[in-house]
Coordinates of C-alpha atoms (C1' of nucleotides) in Angstrom, one line a residue:
Chain Q
X237 CA 81.0 98.8 93.8
X238 CA 79.6 99.8 90.3
X239 CA 79.1 96.4 89.0
X240 CA 77.8 97.2 85.7
X241 CA 81.5 99.9 85.0
X242 CA 81.3 102.9 82.1
X243 CA 84.0 104.4 80.0
X244 CA 87.2 103.4 79.7
X245 CA 90.0 105.1 78.5
X246 CA 92.9 103.9 76.7
X247 CA 91.6 100.0 76.4
X248 CA 93.7 98.2 73.7
X249 CA 93.0 94.6 72.6
X250 CA 93.7 91.7 74.1
X251 CA 96.3 90.4 71.4
X252 CA 98.1 94.0 71.1
X253 CA 98.3 93.8 75.1
X254 CA 100.3 90.1 74.2
X255 CA 102.1 91.4 71.4
X256 CA 102.5 94.7 74.2
X257 CA 104.7 92.3 75.4
X258 CA 109.2 92.4 75.5
X259 CA 111.5 89.9 76.0
X260 CA 114.3 92.2 77.8
X261 CA 112.6 94.5 79.7
X262 CA 111.5 90.7 81.5
X263 CA 114.8 89.7 81.8
X264 CA 115.8 93.4 83.4
X265 CA 112.8 93.0 86.2
X266 CA 113.4 89.2 87.1
X267 CA 117.0 90.6 88.3
X268 CA 115.7 93.6 89.4
X269 CA 113.1 91.5 91.7
X270 CA 116.0 89.2 92.6
X271 CA 118.5 92.4 93.6
X272 CA 114.9 92.9 95.5
X273 CA 114.7 89.3 97.0
X274 CA 118.1 89.8 98.6
X275 CA 118.2 92.8 100.0
X276 CA 114.4 93.8 101.3
X277 CA 115.7 97.1 100.9
X278 CA 116.0 97.2 97.8
X279 CA 113.2 98.0 95.6
X280 CA 113.2 96.5 92.1
X281 CA 112.5 99.4 89.2
X282 CA 109.0 98.0 86.5
X283 CA 110.4 98.8 83.4
X284 CA 107.5 96.3 81.7
X285 CA 105.3 97.5 79.5
X286 CA 102.1 99.1 80.6
X287 CA 98.6 98.0 79.1
X288 CA 94.8 98.3 79.7
X289 CA 92.1 95.7 78.5
X290 CA 89.4 94.9 79.3
X291 CA 87.4 91.5 78.8
X292 CA 85.2 88.9 79.2
X293 CA 86.0 86.5 82.4
X294 CA 86.5 82.0 80.9
X295 CA 89.1 80.7 83.3
X296 CA 89.5 82.4 87.1
X297 CA 92.1 80.6 89.3
X298 CA 92.2 81.8 93.3
X299 CA 95.5 80.4 95.3
X300 CA 94.5 82.4 98.7
X301 CA 97.3 85.2 97.7
X302 CA 97.7 85.0 93.8
X303 CA 94.8 84.7 91.0
X304 CA 94.8 83.8 87.6
X305 CA 92.1 84.8 85.4
X306 CA 91.7 84.8 81.1
X307 CA 90.2 87.4 79.7
X308 CA 89.2 86.5 76.3
X309 CA 87.8 89.5 73.7
X310 CA 87.2 89.6 70.2
X311 CA 90.6 88.8 69.7
X312 CA 91.3 86.6 70.9
X313 CA 92.2 85.1 74.8
X314 CA 95.1 86.6 77.5
X315 CA 95.8 85.7 81.3
X316 CA 95.7 88.6 84.1
X317 CA 97.8 87.5 86.9
X318 CA 97.2 89.8 90.2
X319 CA 99.0 89.5 93.2
X320 CA 97.7 90.1 96.7
X321 CA 101.0 92.1 97.1
X322 CA 99.9 94.7 94.4
X323 CA 96.5 95.2 94.3
X324 CA 94.7 97.6 96.2
X325 CA 92.8 94.7 99.0
X326 CA 89.4 95.4 98.1
X327 CA 90.2 95.3 94.7
X328 CA 91.8 92.3 95.3
X329 CA 89.0 90.6 97.3
X330 CA 87.2 91.9 93.6
X331 CA 89.0 89.7 91.1
X332 CA 88.5 85.9 93.6
X333 CA 85.0 86.4 94.0
X334 CA 85.1 87.6 89.9
X335 CA 82.2 84.8 87.9
X336 CA 82.5 83.5 83.9
X337 CA 80.5 85.2 82.2
X338 CA 81.4 88.3 84.0
X339 CA 83.2 91.7 82.0
X340 CA 86.8 93.7 83.4
X341 CA 88.7 95.7 83.3
X342 CA 92.7 95.9 84.5
X343 CA 95.8 97.5 83.8
X344 CA 99.3 97.1 85.0
X345 CA 102.4 95.8 83.3
X346 CA 101.9 93.2 80.4
X347 CA 104.8 90.4 81.8
X348 CA 104.9 86.8 82.5
X349 CA 104.4 84.3 85.0
X350 CA 106.9 82.3 86.4
X351 CA 105.4 79.7 84.0
X352 CA 106.1 81.1 80.4
X353 CA 103.1 82.7 80.7
X354 CA 102.7 86.5 79.7
X355 CA 100.0 87.9 80.9
X356 CA 99.4 91.4 82.3
X357 CA 100.1 92.1 86.0
X358 CA 97.9 93.5 87.1
X359 CA 98.4 97.1 89.3
X360 CA 94.3 97.5 89.5
X361 CA 91.0 95.4 88.5
X362 CA 87.0 97.0 88.0
X363 CA 84.6 95.2 87.0
X364 CA 83.0 96.5 84.3
X365 CA 79.4 94.4 83.8
X366 CA 78.0 92.2 86.4
X367 CA 76.6 88.8 83.9
X368 CA 73.1 87.9 85.6
X369 CA 73.0 84.9 83.4
X370 CA 73.8 80.7 84.0
X371 CA 77.0 80.5 82.9
X372 CA 77.7 77.9 79.1
X373 CA 79.5 75.5 79.0
X374 CA 83.1 75.9 80.0
X375 CA 85.6 74.6 77.9
X376 CA 84.1 73.0 75.2
X377 CA 81.7 76.3 74.8
X378 CA 78.3 74.9 74.1
X379 CA 77.4 71.8 72.1
X380 CA 74.0 72.0 72.5
X381 CA 72.8 73.3 68.5
X382 CA 69.3 74.6 69.5
X383 CA 70.7 77.0 72.6
X384 CA 73.4 78.0 70.1
X385 CA 71.1 79.0 67.2
X386 CA 69.0 80.9 70.2
X387 CA 71.9 82.2 72.2
X388 CA 73.8 83.7 70.1
X389 CA 75.5 86.0 71.8
X390 CA 75.9 83.8 74.4
X391 CA 77.1 81.1 72.0
X392 CA 79.7 84.0 70.4
X393 CA 82.5 84.2 73.4
X394 CA 81.4 80.7 74.8
X395 CA 82.4 79.0 72.1
X396 CA 85.5 80.4 69.8
X397 CA 85.1 78.9 66.7
X398 CA 81.6 81.2 66.4
X399 CA 83.1 83.7 67.0
X400 CA 85.4 83.2 64.2
X401 CA 83.4 82.0 62.3
X402 CA 81.5 85.8 62.1
X403 CA 84.9 87.8 62.2
X404 CA 85.6 85.3 58.7
X405 CA 82.6 86.4 56.8
X406 CA 82.6 89.2 57.3
X407 CA 85.5 89.8 56.2
X408 CA 85.1 87.6 52.9
X409 CA 81.9 89.5 51.9
X410 CA 83.9 93.0 51.9
X411 CA 86.6 90.6 50.0
X412 CA 84.6 90.2 48.1
X413 CA 82.7 93.4 47.4
X414 CA 86.4 94.3 46.9
X415 CA 86.5 92.0 44.1
X416 CA 83.5 93.8 42.2
X417 CA 84.4 97.1 43.2
X418 CA 88.0 96.0 41.1
X419 CA 86.3 94.7 38.4
X420 CA 84.4 97.9 37.6
X421 CA 81.5 96.6 39.0
X422 CA 78.7 99.0 41.1
X423 CA 77.0 98.2 43.9
X424 CA 72.9 98.3 43.7
X425 CA 70.3 98.2 46.0
X426 CA 67.6 97.1 44.3
X427 CA 63.0 96.2 45.9
X428 CA 63.0 93.5 48.5
X429 CA 59.4 94.3 48.6
X430 CA 58.0 93.1 44.2
X431 CA 55.0 93.3 43.3
X432 CA 55.6 89.9 40.9
X433 CA 58.2 87.7 42.7
X434 CA 59.9 86.7 39.7
X435 CA 63.4 86.2 38.9
X436 CA 64.0 82.3 40.9
X437 CA 61.1 79.4 40.8
X438 CA 60.7 79.3 44.4
X439 CA 57.8 80.5 46.5
X440 CA 57.9 83.7 47.8
X441 CA 56.5 85.1 51.7
X442 CA 53.4 87.5 50.8
X443 CA 52.8 90.8 52.8
X444 CA 51.1 93.8 52.4
X445 CA 50.9 97.2 52.5
X446 CA 48.1 98.9 54.4
X447 CA 47.8 102.8 52.1
X448 CA 48.6 101.6 49.2
X449 CA 46.1 98.1 50.6
X450 CA 48.5 96.1 48.3
X451 CA 50.0 92.4 48.2
X452 CA 53.8 92.5 47.5
X453 CA 56.1 90.1 48.0
X454 CA 60.0 89.7 49.7
X455 CA 61.8 88.8 46.9
X456 CA 62.2 85.2 46.2
X457 CA 65.5 87.2 43.5
X458 CA 67.0 90.6 42.6
X459 CA 67.3 89.5 38.9
X460 CA 64.2 91.2 36.8
X461 CA 65.6 94.6 38.7
X462 CA 69.5 94.4 37.6
X463 CA 68.4 93.8 34.1
X464 CA 66.5 96.9 34.1
X465 CA 69.5 98.7 35.3
X466 CA 72.0 97.5 32.4
X467 CA 68.6 98.2 29.9
X468 CA 68.8 102.0 31.7
X469 CA 72.7 102.7 30.9
X470 CA 73.4 101.1 34.1
X471 CA 77.0 98.3 32.4
X472 CA 78.6 96.7 35.2
X473 CA 76.5 96.1 38.5
X474 CA 76.3 93.8 41.8
X475 CA 74.4 93.1 44.5
X476 CA 75.0 91.3 47.7
X477 CA 71.8 91.2 50.2
X478 CA 69.6 89.5 51.0
X479 CA 66.9 86.4 49.1
X480 CA 64.0 85.2 50.7
X481 CA 62.0 82.1 50.1
X482 CA 59.1 80.1 51.5
X483 CA 60.5 76.3 50.8
X484 CA 61.8 73.7 53.6
X485 CA 64.8 74.7 55.5
X486 CA 67.5 72.0 55.6
X487 CA 72.0 72.7 56.2
X488 CA 72.1 74.3 53.3
X489 CA 69.2 76.4 52.9
X490 CA 67.8 79.7 55.0
X491 CA 64.4 80.8 54.3
X492 CA 66.1 84.1 54.3
X493 CA 70.4 83.9 52.2
X494 CA 72.6 86.4 51.0
X495 CA 73.6 86.2 47.3
X496 CA 76.1 88.1 44.6
X497 CA 74.9 88.7 41.7
X498 CA 75.6 90.8 38.6
X499 CA 75.6 91.4 34.6
X500 CA 77.3 92.9 33.0
X501 CA 77.1 94.4 29.2
X502 CA 78.3 92.9 26.5
X503 CA 79.2 90.4 28.4
X504 CA 78.6 86.5 28.4
X505 CA 78.1 83.8 30.5
X506 CA 81.6 82.4 30.2
X507 CA 82.5 86.7 31.0
X508 CA 80.8 85.5 33.8
X509 CA 83.0 82.5 34.5
X510 CA 85.8 84.1 34.3
X511 CA 85.3 86.7 37.1
X512 CA 83.2 83.6 38.5
X513 CA 86.7 82.1 39.2
X514 CA 88.2 83.9 40.2
X515 CA 86.2 85.7 43.4
X516 CA 85.9 82.5 44.9
X517 CA 89.8 81.2 43.7
X518 CA 91.1 84.9 45.5
X519 CA 88.9 84.6 48.5
X520 CA 89.8 80.8 48.9
X521 CA 93.1 82.5 48.4
X522 CA 92.1 84.9 51.3
X523 CA 91.3 82.7 53.6
X524 CA 94.2 79.8 53.1
X525 CA 97.0 82.9 53.8
X526 CA 95.0 83.6 56.9
X527 CA 95.1 79.8 57.8
X528 CA 98.6 80.2 57.2
X529 CA 99.1 78.4 53.8
X530 CA 100.2 80.3 51.3
X531 CA 100.3 77.3 48.8
X532 CA 99.3 79.0 45.4
X533 CA 96.9 76.3 44.4
X534 CA 95.0 77.4 47.8
X535 CA 93.4 74.7 49.8
X536 CA 90.8 74.3 52.3
X537 CA 89.3 71.3 54.9
X538 CA 85.4 71.2 54.6
X539 CA 84.5 68.9 56.9
X540 CA 86.4 65.9 56.1
X541 CA 87.3 66.7 53.0
X542 CA 90.1 68.7 51.2
X543 CA 89.0 71.3 48.6
X544 CA 91.7 72.5 46.1
X545 CA 91.0 75.7 45.4
X546 CA 93.9 76.3 42.1
X547 CA 92.2 77.5 38.9
X548 CA 91.3 76.9 36.3
X549 CA 88.4 75.4 38.1
X550 CA 87.1 71.1 36.1
X551 CA 84.3 72.2 34.0
X552 CA 82.3 69.4 32.2
X553 CA 79.4 70.4 29.8
X554 CA 75.8 69.3 31.2
X555 CA 75.2 66.6 28.5
X556 CA 78.4 64.6 29.7
X557 CA 77.8 64.2 33.2
X558 CA 74.4 63.5 32.5
X559 CA 75.7 60.3 30.2
X560 CA 78.8 59.7 32.8
X561 CA 75.7 59.9 35.5
X562 CA 73.8 57.1 33.8
X563 CA 74.8 56.0 31.2
X564 CA 71.6 57.2 28.9
X565 CA 72.2 60.1 26.0
X566 CA 70.1 62.6 27.4
X567 CA 68.8 63.2 23.9
X568 CA 66.8 59.7 23.6
X569 CA 63.4 60.7 25.2
X570 CA 62.3 56.8 25.8
X571 CA 65.7 56.2 27.0
X572 CA 65.8 59.0 29.7
X573 CA 61.9 58.5 30.4
X574 CA 63.2 54.5 31.4
X575 CA 65.7 55.4 33.7
X576 CA 63.2 58.1 35.2
X577 CA 61.4 54.8 35.6
X578 CA 64.3 52.7 36.7
X579 CA 65.2 55.6 39.1
X580 CA 61.0 56.4 40.5
X581 CA 61.5 59.9 39.9
X582 CA 58.1 61.3 40.9
X583 CA 55.4 60.9 37.5
X584 CA 58.7 59.6 35.4
X585 CA 55.3 58.5 33.7
X586 CA 53.8 61.0 31.8
X587 CA 56.1 64.3 33.1
X588 CA 58.0 65.7 30.3
X589 CA 61.6 65.4 28.3
X590 CA 63.9 67.5 30.3
X591 CA 61.9 68.1 33.5
X592 CA 63.0 64.1 34.0
X593 CA 66.3 65.1 32.9
X594 CA 66.9 68.0 35.7
X595 CA 65.0 65.0 38.0
X596 CA 68.3 62.5 36.7
X597 CA 70.7 65.3 36.8
X598 CA 70.0 66.1 40.5
X599 CA 69.0 62.9 41.8
X600 CA 71.7 60.8 40.4
X601 CA 74.6 62.3 38.3
X602 CA 75.4 65.5 40.6
X603 CA 76.8 63.4 43.4
X604 CA 79.2 61.6 40.6
X605 CA 80.7 65.7 41.1
X606 CA 84.2 65.0 42.2
X607 CA 83.6 67.4 45.4
X608 CA 87.0 68.3 46.7
X609 CA 87.3 69.5 43.0
X610 CA 85.2 73.5 42.4
X611 CA 83.6 72.0 39.1
X612 CA 81.2 74.3 36.6
X613 CA 78.6 72.3 34.6
X614 CA 77.9 73.7 31.1
X615 CA 75.4 73.4 28.8
X616 CA 72.3 73.3 30.3
X617 CA 69.8 72.3 28.3
X618 CA 66.5 75.1 27.0
X619 CA 63.3 73.9 28.6
X620 CA 64.6 73.8 32.1
X621 CA 66.0 77.8 31.3
X622 CA 64.2 80.1 31.3
X623 CA 66.2 83.2 31.1
X624 CA 69.1 82.3 29.4
X625 CA 70.3 83.0 25.5
X626 CA 69.8 79.2 23.8
X627 CA 73.1 78.0 22.3
X628 CA 73.0 79.1 18.1
X629 CA 74.5 76.6 16.8
X630 CA 71.9 74.2 18.8
X631 CA 68.3 75.5 20.9
X632 CA 68.1 72.2 22.4
X633 CA 71.1 74.3 24.7
X634 CA 71.7 77.5 26.3
X635 CA 74.9 79.6 27.4
X636 CA 74.3 78.4 31.1
X637 CA 77.0 77.1 34.0
X638 CA 75.8 76.5 37.3
X639 CA 78.8 76.2 40.1
X640 CA 78.9 72.5 42.4
X641 CA 81.9 73.0 45.4
X642 CA 81.7 70.6 48.2
X643 CA 78.9 68.6 46.9
X644 CA 76.4 71.7 46.9
X645 CA 75.7 73.8 44.9
X646 CA 77.3 78.1 44.5
X647 CA 75.6 79.2 42.0
X648 CA 74.5 79.4 37.7
X649 CA 75.3 82.1 35.8
X650 CA 73.5 82.7 32.1
X651 CA 74.5 84.4 28.9
X652 CA 71.1 86.4 29.6
X653 CA 68.1 86.6 27.2
X654 CA 67.9 90.0 25.4
X655 CA 64.7 89.2 22.5
X656 CA 60.7 90.4 24.5
X657 CA 58.8 88.3 22.1
X658 CA 61.4 85.5 23.2
X659 CA 60.9 85.4 27.0
X660 CA 57.8 86.2 25.8
X661 CA 57.1 82.8 24.4
X662 CA 59.3 81.5 27.3
X663 CA 57.5 82.7 30.4
X664 CA 53.7 82.3 28.6
X665 CA 54.8 78.5 28.2
X666 CA 56.5 78.3 31.9
X667 CA 53.1 79.5 33.1
X668 CA 50.6 77.2 31.4
X669 CA 51.5 74.2 33.3
X670 CA 51.7 75.9 36.5
X671 CA 48.9 74.9 39.7
X672 CA 46.7 77.4 40.8
X673 CA 48.2 78.3 44.0
X674 CA 51.4 78.8 42.1
X675 CA 48.8 81.6 39.5
X676 CA 48.7 83.8 43.7
X677 CA 52.3 84.6 43.1
X678 CA 53.7 83.4 39.5
X679 CA 51.9 86.5 36.7
X680 CA 53.4 87.6 33.4
X681 CA 56.0 89.9 33.8
X682 CA 55.0 93.0 31.8
X683 CA 56.5 95.9 33.5
X684 CA 60.3 94.1 33.0
X685 CA 59.0 92.6 29.4
X686 CA 58.2 96.3 28.2
X687 CA 61.2 97.6 29.6
X688 CA 63.9 94.8 27.5
X689 CA 61.2 95.7 24.2
X690 CA 63.3 99.0 25.1
X691 CA 66.4 97.1 24.9
X692 CA 68.9 95.2 27.2
X693 CA 72.5 95.1 25.2
X694 CA 73.8 91.3 25.4
X695 CA 75.0 90.9 28.5
X696 CA 75.8 87.6 31.7
X697 CA 75.1 87.1 34.3
X698 CA 75.1 85.2 37.7
X699 CA 74.6 84.5 40.9
X700 CA 76.4 83.1 44.1
X701 CA 74.9 81.5 47.7
X702 CA 77.3 83.9 49.3
X703 CA 76.0 82.1 53.0
X704 CA 77.3 78.5 51.2
X705 CA 80.6 80.2 49.8
X706 CA 81.3 81.3 53.8
X707 CA 80.2 77.6 54.6
X708 CA 82.9 76.6 52.1
X709 CA 85.9 78.7 53.5
X710 CA 85.3 78.4 57.5
X711 CA 85.0 75.2 57.0
X712 CA 81.1 75.1 59.0
X713 CA 78.9 71.6 58.0
X714 CA 75.6 74.1 58.7
X715 CA 74.4 77.0 56.9
X716 CA 73.4 78.1 60.1
X717 CA 77.0 77.6 61.6
X718 CA 77.0 81.0 58.8
X719 CA 73.8 83.1 59.7
X720 CA 73.5 84.9 63.1
X721 CA 70.2 84.8 63.4
X722 CA 68.9 81.6 61.4
X723 CA 65.3 80.9 61.7
X724 CA 64.4 78.9 64.1
X725 CA 60.7 77.6 64.8
X726 CA 59.4 79.0 67.4
X727 CA 60.3 77.6 71.1
Chain B
rG16 C1' 55.1 67.6 54.7
rG17 C1' 57.4 61.5 55.7
rU18 C1' 60.9 58.2 57.9
rU19 C1' 65.1 58.2 62.2
rG20 C1' 67.1 59.4 66.4
rC21 C1' 67.2 62.8 70.7
rG22 C1' 65.7 65.1 74.8
rU23 C1' 68.0 63.4 83.3
rA24 C1' 71.3 69.3 87.3
rG25 C1' 73.6 76.5 84.9
rC26 C1' 76.7 73.4 81.5
rU27 C1' 78.9 67.6 79.4
rC28 C1' 76.5 63.9 79.7
rA29 C1' 75.2 58.2 83.3
rG30 C1' 71.9 56.3 84.5
rU31 C1' 71.4 48.0 83.8
rC32 C1' 65.6 44.5 83.6
rG33 C1' 60.4 48.8 84.8
rG34 C1' 62.6 48.9 92.2
rU35 C1' 66.0 55.1 96.8
rA36 C1' 68.4 61.0 91.0
rG37 C1' 74.6 59.4 89.5
rA38 C1' 79.6 62.6 88.1
rG39 C1' 83.0 65.1 86.3
rC40 C1' 83.4 70.4 85.5
rA41 C1' 80.2 75.0 87.0
rG42 C1' 77.9 77.0 91.7
rC43 C1' 78.4 78.3 97.8
rC44 C1' 81.6 77.4 102.3
rG45 C1' 86.6 77.1 104.1
rG46 C1' 93.0 76.3 102.5
rC47 C1' 96.5 77.4 99.3
rU48 C1' 101.0 83.7 95.5
rU49 C1' 103.2 80.7 90.3
rU50 C1' 97.8 79.0 88.0
rU51 C1' 97.6 76.5 82.8
rA52 C1' 90.3 71.9 82.7
rA53 C1' 95.4 73.8 89.3
rC54 C1' 94.4 70.6 93.8
rC55 C1' 92.2 69.8 98.8
rG56 C1' 88.5 69.5 101.7
rG57 C1' 82.9 70.1 102.9
rC58 C1' 77.4 71.6 100.5
rA59 C1' 74.1 72.7 97.6
rG60 C1' 72.1 71.6 92.7
rG61 C1' 66.1 67.9 89.9
rU62 C1' 59.1 70.1 86.2
rC63 C1' 64.5 63.3 83.6
rC64 C1' 60.9 67.8 77.4
rU65 C1' 55.4 69.0 78.2
rG66 C1' 50.3 65.6 79.0
rG67 C1' 48.1 61.3 79.0
rG68 C1' 47.8 56.0 79.2
rU69 C1' 50.0 50.5 80.5
rU70 C1' 51.6 48.6 86.2
rC71 C1' 52.1 47.8 93.4
rG72 C1' 55.4 51.0 90.6
rA73 C1' 57.6 54.7 84.9
rG74 C1' 63.6 58.4 83.6
rU75 C1' 63.3 53.4 81.7
rC76 C1' 57.6 50.2 78.2
rC77 C1' 53.1 52.3 74.9
rC78 C1' 50.4 56.7 72.9
rA79 C1' 49.9 62.4 71.9
rG80 C1' 52.1 66.7 71.2
rC81 C1' 56.5 70.8 71.2
rG82 C1' 62.2 71.3 70.6
rC83 C1' 66.3 70.1 67.7
rA84 C1' 69.2 66.7 64.8
rA85 C1' 69.7 64.1 60.1
rU86 C1' 68.2 62.3 55.7
rC87 C1' 63.9 62.2 51.8
rA88 C1' 60.7 65.7 49.2
rC89 C1' 59.7 70.6 47.5
rC90 C1' 63.2 74.3 45.8
rA91 C1' 64.3 76.6 37.5

RNA sequence: GGUUGCGUAGCUCAGUCGGUAGAGCAGCCGGCUUUUAACCGGCAGGUCCUGGGUUCGAGUCCCAGCGCAAUCACCA
């Protein structure tokens, strides 16, 4: 016997084989069988559809002269039934000997058992790949998160939810791309290796190009390159790709993560709000339809919550949320500092006013956002938004929002700053207070500033964490459940 | 990086006050032509995460390390 199989023609998925079952033909076959039982000389006619399928063995019940095997493939599970009377002797021996985890193919009519289970009544079975690894848990799949993340290939076939989640992820990413293209955005690819790590404040990973003898940073954001494309004449661009941030790892942070970033010339943060609201709404609606929920305001479970993605999402200004959270006017420097001290914020006595406002917001205010209602927090302070255009009527605030869903930040959007002089001034201010270590990767991006001098049209820009979106839409509690191969410590 | 919890058979777990290492499933042998976590009889299966320490004796108590998880810090 060849234990590792070979090319198989004419395979259908297990779901398709199940779909081929026909009640009427099964009824006719049952009648034929009854005749044959009454008259042993009669040969029953079997007109049931025949299918060839392959899959991994996930259950095996040997009843002596009758064997039931459950197969699993990308489309689901299906039972295969083998009767000693209708399978060649050597193949029946194989059917009795298969192990949990083996991959086999079978061919036969799609019928039903006495107990009502739709199955393939195999006429033949062959080994397509013998599994040599010890099998994981049989009924619940794998539960040890360490094994699940380190041995994803086993996890995928042994834990049904895992495969379903990653299939859903691919569909979601595809939906995102089709949505953006339908809105007239062009997908582009900008450098992952950058001589300067700009566009976000995160600490970057460093690598070296030997031939050019230069340090390069894995990008923390594509922002500054996408904006150069606006300068060059691409009015609506987006990128769905990886960012790398050399920061802590937790339930919602992986060092490499996938983000959607998009820019629209002659738009602003409000056109980005409509875009993002519709994108999240439509992907959620698509997933709700897959769950059999066609209600207009799609609702999806996330842990113990039911999150409702009906439009419009909640809007609240940064100042309102701040006041609601701690009862203090965010412009009142003395009260803010007192509140920060009360909240034990690090360096509350000396830190800049707006950095205190930001710290209070993330610790004491963001938790007050209703996690079951997607919420845009708008009108952020200019001082903590260096790439954003200040509001003309109140330059202390700027045209920026952040979207929160399920207790997580999904992403921000800005009306982009396109005045090169103000941009230079903001970058310079930002560089003032940084420590020695930061100066190794954070320097003034003169090339970007000279692009801005060429002239960038006014624009809106947005970013959206794809992994977190997939977490929400697939009810996955950890970012590691939606990243195929999450970063783990060396074992 | 801090704190807390966890780590025992291939998988999921129990292990009392410190006193012979346990169960179910998986595996192996035998039986069974309608099973749905099939069932019945039998067998085998261990670096109790690693390394020290306390003790007559450690899976159990102490210390250190490794890994995982939660949480905090970091993350414009």
